[in-house]
PDB file of C-alpha atoms in Angstrom:
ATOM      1  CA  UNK A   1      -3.343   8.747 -15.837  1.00  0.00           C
ATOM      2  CA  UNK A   2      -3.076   8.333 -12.211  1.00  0.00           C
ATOM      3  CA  UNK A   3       0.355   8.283 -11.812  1.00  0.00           C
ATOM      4  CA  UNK A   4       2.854  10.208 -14.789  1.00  0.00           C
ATOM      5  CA  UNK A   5       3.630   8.092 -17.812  1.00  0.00           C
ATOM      6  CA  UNK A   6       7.549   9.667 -17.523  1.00  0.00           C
ATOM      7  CA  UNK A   7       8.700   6.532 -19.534  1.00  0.00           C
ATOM      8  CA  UNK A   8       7.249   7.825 -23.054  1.00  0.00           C
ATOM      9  CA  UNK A   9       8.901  11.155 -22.206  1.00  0.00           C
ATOM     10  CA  UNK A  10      12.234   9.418 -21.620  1.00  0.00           C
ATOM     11  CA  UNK A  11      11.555   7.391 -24.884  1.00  0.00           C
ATOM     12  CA  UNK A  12      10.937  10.526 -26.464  1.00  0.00           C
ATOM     13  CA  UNK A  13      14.048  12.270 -25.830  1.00  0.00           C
ATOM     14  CA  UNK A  14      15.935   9.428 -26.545  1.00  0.00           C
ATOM     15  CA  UNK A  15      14.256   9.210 -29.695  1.00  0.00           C
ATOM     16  CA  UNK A  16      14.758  12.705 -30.463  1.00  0.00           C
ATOM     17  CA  UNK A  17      18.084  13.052 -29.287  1.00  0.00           C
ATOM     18  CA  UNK A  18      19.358   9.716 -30.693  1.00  0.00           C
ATOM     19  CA  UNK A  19      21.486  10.748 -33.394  1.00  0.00           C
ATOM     20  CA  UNK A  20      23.217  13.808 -31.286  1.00  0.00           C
ATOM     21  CA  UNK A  21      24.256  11.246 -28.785  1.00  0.00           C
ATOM     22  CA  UNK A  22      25.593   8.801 -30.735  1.00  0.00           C
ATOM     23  CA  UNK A  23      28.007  11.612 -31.919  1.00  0.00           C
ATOM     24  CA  UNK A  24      29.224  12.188 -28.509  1.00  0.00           C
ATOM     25  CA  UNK A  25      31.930  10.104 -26.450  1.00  0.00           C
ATOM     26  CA  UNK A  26      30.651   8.063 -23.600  1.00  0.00           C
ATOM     27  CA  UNK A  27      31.040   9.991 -20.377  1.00  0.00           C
ATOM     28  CA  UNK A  28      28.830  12.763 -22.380  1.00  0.00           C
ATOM     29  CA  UNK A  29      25.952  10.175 -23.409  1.00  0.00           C
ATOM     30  CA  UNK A  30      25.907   8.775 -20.238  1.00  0.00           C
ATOM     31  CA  UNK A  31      25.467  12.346 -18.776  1.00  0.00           C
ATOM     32  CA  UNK A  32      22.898  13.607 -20.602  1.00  0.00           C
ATOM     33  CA  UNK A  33      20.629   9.833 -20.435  1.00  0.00           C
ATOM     34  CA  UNK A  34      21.216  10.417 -16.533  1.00  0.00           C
ATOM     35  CA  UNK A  35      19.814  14.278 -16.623  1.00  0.00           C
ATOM     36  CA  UNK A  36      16.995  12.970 -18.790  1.00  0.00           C
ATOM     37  CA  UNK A  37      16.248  10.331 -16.824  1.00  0.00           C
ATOM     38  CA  UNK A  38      16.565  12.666 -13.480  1.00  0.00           C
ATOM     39  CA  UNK A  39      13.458  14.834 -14.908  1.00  0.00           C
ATOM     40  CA  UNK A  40      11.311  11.571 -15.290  1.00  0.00           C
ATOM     41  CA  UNK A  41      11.552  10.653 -11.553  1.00  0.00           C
ATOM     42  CA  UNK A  42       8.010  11.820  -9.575  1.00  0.00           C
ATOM     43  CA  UNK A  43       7.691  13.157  -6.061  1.00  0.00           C
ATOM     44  CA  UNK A  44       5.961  10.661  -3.375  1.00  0.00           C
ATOM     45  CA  UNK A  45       2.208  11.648  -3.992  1.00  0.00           C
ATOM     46  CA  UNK A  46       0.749  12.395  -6.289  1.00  0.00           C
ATOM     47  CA  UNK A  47      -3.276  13.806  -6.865  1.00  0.00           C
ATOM     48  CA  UNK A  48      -5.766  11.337  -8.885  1.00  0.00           C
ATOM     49  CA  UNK A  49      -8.451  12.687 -11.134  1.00  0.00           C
ATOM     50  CA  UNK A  50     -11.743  10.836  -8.862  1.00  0.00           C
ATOM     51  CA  UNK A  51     -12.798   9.753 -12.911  1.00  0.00           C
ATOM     52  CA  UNK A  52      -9.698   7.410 -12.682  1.00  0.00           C
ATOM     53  CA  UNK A  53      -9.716   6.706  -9.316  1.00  0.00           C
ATOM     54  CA  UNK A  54     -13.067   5.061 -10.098  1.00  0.00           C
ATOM     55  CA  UNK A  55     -12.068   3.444 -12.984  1.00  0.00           C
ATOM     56  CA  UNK A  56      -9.235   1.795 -10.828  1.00  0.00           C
ATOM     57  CA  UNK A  57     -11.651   0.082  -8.295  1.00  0.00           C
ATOM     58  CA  UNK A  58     -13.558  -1.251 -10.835  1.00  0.00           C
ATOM     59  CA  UNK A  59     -10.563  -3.040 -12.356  1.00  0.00           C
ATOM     60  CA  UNK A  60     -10.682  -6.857 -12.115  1.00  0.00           C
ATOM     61  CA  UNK A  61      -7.263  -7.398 -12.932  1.00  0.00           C
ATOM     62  CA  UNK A  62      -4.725  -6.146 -10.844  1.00  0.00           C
ATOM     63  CA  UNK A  63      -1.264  -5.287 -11.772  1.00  0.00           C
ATOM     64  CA  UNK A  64       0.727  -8.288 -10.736  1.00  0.00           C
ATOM     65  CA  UNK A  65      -2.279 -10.366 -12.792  1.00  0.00           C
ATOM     66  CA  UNK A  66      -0.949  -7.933 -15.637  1.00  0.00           C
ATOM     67  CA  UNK A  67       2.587  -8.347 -15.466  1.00  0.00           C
ATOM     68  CA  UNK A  68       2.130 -12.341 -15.353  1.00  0.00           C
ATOM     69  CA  UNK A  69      -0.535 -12.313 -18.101  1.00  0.00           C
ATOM     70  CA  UNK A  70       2.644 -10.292 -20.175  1.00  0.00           C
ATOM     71  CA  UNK A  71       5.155 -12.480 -19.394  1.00  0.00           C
ATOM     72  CA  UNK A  72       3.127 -15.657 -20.836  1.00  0.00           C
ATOM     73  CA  UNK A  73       3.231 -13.424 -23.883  1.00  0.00           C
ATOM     74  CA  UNK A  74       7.003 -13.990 -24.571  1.00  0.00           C
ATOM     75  CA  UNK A  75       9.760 -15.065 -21.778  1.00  0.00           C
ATOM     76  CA  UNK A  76      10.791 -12.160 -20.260  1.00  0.00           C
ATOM     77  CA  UNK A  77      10.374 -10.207 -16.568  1.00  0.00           C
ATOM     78  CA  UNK A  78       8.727  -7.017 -16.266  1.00  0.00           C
ATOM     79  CA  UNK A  79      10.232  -3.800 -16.161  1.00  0.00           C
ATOM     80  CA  UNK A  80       8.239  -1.720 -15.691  1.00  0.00           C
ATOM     81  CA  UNK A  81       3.542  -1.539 -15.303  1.00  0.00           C
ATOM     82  CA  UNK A  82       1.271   0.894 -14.566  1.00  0.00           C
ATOM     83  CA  UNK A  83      -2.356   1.911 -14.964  1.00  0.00           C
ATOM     84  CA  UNK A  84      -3.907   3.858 -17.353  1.00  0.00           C
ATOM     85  CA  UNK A  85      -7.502   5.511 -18.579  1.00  0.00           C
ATOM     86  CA  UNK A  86      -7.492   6.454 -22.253  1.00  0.00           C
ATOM     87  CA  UNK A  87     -10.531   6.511 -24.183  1.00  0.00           C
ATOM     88  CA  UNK A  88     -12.957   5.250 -20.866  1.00  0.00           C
ATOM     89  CA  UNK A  89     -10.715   2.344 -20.941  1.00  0.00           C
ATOM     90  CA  UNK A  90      -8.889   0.971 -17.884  1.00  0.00           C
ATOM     91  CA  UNK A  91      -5.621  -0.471 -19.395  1.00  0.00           C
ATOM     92  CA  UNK A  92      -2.081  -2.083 -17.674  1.00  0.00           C
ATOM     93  CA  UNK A  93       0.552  -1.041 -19.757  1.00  0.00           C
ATOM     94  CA  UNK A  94       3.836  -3.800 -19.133  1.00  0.00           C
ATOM     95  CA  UNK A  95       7.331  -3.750 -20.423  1.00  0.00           C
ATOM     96  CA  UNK A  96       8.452  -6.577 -20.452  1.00  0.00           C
ATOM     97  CA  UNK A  97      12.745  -7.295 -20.710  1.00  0.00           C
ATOM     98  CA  UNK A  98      13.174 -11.014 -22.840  1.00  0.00           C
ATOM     99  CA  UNK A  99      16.199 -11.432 -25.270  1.00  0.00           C
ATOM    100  CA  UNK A 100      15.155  -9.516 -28.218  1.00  0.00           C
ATOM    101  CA  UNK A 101      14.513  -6.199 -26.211  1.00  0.00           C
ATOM    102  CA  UNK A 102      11.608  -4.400 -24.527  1.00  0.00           C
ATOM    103  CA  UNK A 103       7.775  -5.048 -25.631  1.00  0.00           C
ATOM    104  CA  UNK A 104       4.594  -3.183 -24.258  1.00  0.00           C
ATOM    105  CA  UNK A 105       1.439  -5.290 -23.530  1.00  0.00           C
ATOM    106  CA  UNK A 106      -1.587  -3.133 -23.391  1.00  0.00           C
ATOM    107  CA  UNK A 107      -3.628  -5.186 -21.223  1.00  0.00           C
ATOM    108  CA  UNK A 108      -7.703  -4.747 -20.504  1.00  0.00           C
ATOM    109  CA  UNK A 109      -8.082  -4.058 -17.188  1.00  0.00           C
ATOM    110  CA  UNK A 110     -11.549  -5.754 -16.486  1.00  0.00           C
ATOM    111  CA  UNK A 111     -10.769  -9.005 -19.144  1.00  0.00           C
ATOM    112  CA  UNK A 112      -6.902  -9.379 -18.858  1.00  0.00           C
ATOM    113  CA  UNK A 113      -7.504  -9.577 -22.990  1.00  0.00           C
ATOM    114  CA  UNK A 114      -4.244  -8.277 -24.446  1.00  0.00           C
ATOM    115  CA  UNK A 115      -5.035  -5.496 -26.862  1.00  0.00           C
ATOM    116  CA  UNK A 116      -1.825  -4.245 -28.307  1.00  0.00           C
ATOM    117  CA  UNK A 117       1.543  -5.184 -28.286  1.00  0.00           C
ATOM    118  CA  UNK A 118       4.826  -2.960 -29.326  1.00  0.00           C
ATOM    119  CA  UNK A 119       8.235  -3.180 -29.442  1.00  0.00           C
ATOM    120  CA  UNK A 120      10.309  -0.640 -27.640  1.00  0.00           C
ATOM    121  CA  UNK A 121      14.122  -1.581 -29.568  1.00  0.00           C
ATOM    122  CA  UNK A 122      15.452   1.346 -28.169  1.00  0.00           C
ATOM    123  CA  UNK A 123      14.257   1.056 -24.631  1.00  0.00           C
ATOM    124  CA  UNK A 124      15.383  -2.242 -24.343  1.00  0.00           C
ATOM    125  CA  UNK A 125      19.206  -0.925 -25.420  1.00  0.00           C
ATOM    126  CA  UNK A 126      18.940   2.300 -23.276  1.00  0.00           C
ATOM    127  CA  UNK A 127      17.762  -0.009 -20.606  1.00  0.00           C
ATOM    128  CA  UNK A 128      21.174  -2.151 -20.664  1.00  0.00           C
ATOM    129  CA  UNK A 129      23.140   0.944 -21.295  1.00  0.00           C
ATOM    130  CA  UNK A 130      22.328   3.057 -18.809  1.00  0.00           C
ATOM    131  CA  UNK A 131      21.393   0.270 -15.767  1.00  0.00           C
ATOM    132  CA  UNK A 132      23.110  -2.785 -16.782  1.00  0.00           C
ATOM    133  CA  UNK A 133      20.224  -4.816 -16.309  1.00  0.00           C
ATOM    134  CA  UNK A 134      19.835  -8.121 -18.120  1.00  0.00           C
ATOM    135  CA  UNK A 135      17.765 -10.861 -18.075  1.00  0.00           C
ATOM    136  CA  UNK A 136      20.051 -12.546 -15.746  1.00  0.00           C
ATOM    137  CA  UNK A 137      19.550 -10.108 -13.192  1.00  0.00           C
ATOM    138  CA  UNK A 138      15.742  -9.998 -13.192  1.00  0.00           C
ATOM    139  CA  UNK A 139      15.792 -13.638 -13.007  1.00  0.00           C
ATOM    140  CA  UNK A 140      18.293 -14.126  -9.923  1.00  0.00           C
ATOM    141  CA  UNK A 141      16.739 -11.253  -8.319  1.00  0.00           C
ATOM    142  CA  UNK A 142      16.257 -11.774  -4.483  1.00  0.00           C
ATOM    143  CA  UNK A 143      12.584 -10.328  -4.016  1.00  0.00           C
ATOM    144  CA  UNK A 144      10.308 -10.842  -7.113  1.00  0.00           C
ATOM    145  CA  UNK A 145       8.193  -8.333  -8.430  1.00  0.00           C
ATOM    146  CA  UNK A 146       4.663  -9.650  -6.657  1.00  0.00           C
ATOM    147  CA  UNK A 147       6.608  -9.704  -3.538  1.00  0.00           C
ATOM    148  CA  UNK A 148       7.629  -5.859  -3.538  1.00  0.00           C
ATOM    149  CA  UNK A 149       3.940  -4.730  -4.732  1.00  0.00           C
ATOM    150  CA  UNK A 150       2.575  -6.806  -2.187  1.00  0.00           C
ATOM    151  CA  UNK A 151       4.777  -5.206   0.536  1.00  0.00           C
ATOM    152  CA  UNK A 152       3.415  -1.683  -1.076  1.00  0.00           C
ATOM    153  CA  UNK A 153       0.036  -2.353  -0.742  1.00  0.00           C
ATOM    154  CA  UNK A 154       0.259  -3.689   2.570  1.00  0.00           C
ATOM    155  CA  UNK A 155       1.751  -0.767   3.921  1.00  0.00           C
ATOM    156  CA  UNK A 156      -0.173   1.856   2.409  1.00  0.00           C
ATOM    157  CA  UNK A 157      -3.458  -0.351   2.485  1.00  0.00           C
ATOM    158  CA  UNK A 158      -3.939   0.861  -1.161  1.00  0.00           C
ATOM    159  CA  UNK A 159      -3.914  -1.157  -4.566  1.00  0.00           C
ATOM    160  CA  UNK A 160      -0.629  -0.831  -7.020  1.00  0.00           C
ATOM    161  CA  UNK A 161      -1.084   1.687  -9.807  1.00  0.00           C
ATOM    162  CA  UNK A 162       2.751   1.124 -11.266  1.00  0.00           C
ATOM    163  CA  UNK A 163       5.970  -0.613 -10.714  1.00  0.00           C
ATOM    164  CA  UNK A 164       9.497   0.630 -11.637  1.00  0.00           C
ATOM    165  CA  UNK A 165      12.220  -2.122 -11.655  1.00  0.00           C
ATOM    166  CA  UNK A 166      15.617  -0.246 -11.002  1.00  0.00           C
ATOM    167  CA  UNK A 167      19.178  -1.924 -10.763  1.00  0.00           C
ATOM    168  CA  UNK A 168      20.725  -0.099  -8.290  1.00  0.00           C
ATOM    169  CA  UNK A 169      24.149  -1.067  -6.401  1.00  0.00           C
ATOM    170  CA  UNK A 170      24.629  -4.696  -8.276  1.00  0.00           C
ATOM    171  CA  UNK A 171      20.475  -5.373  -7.125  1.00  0.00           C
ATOM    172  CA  UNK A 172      16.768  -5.266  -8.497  1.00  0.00           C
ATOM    173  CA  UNK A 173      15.025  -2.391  -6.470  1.00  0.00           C
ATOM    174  CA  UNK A 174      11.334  -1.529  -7.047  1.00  0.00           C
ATOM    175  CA  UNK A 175       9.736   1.706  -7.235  1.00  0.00           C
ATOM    176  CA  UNK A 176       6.059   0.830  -6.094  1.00  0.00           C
ATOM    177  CA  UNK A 177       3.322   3.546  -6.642  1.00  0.00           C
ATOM    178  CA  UNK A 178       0.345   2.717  -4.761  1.00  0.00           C
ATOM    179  CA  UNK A 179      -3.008   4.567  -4.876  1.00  0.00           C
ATOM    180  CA  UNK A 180      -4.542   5.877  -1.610  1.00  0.00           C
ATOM    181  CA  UNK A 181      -7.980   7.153  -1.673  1.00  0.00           C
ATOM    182  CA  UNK A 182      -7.656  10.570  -4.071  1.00  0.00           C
ATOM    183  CA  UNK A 183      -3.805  10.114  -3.820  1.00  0.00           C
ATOM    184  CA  UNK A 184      -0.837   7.669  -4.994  1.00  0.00           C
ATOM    185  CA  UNK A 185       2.344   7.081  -2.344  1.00  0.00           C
ATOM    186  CA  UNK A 186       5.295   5.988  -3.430  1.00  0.00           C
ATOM    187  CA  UNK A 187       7.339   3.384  -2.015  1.00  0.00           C
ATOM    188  CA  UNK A 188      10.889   1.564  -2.848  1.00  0.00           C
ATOM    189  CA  UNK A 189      11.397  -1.779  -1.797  1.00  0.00           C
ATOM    190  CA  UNK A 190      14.858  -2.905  -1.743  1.00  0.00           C
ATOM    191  CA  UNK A 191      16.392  -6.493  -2.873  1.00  0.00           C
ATOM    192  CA  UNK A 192      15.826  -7.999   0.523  1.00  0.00           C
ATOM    193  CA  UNK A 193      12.355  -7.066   0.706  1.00  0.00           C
ATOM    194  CA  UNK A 194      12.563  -4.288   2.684  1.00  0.00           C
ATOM    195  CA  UNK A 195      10.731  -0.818   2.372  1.00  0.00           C
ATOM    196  CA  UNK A 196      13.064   2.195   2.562  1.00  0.00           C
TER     197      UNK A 196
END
């Protein structure tokens, strides 16, 4: 992967760790999902294999093409996209946020085919829990998606590799990763638009 997959690692521990959380009161969940969730954040570069960078320029679908080729799926907003190369496949992996939860779309990157779908009922609940993001905010929010990767991209001159969708301070932020050359920056773009 270009950019770290820290979302199945925060699924993991929350998977793992379900039942010994439950058992604790809420200021000591809510501790422990923010220290997990602190060790998923990455720095703002990161080094790309030149196997996947190649695999990335060849890609015919980018990843806003992805996230709206998702959201047809099932209504929903996306949550969350990135890139990936398993098996000399170029794949999008989207979460998408509708009513019933959180789903993955494993997207073909050169066909936009959708090749696997899964539901992420525990993702979807830590999602609310820890953020307080609903479908109302994603759909209200100020800046859409397309708008913050394009922003990304035009400022690093790069193509979008992953998206983060963060509710931060009552708004939808973005964490944009964008690959560089041999290299991916990463950018937030705030609810007005703006790059910070």
């Amino acid at each position: 992967m270009i950019a770290p997959n820290h979302g199945y690692m925060r699924c993991g521990i929350f998977i793992h760790y379900e039942r010994f959380i439950v058992k604790l009161n809420s200021s000591a969940q809510i501790t422990i999902l923010v220290l997990a969730a602190s060790f998923s954040f990455a720095s703002a570069a990161h080094a790309a294999r030149p196997r996947e960078v190649e695999a990335l320029n060849r890609t015919s679908v980018s990843l806003v093409q992805a996230t709206q080729i998702a959201e047809k799926q099932e209504a929903g907003k996306t949550i969350g996209a990135e890139f990936d190369f398993e098996k000399d496949r170029s794949l999008w992996e989207v979460k998408v946020l509708g009513n019933a939860g959180v789903k993955e779309y494993k997207i073909d990157a050169a066909s936009g085919a959708v090749i696997k779908i899964e539901d992420e009922h525990i993702r979807g609940k830590l999602t609310n829990f820890i953020t307080g993001m609903n479908m109302k905010d994603l759909e209200s929010a100020k800046t859409s998606l397309a708008q913050a990767v394009a922003t990304a991209e035009k400022k690093f001159n790069g193509k979008a590799i992953k998206v983060q969708v963060e509710h931060e301070r009552g708004n939808i932020q973005y964490d944009v990763f964008v690959q560089t050359g041999n290299k991916s920056e990463k950018i937030k773009i705030d609810a007005t638009g703006q790059a910070r």
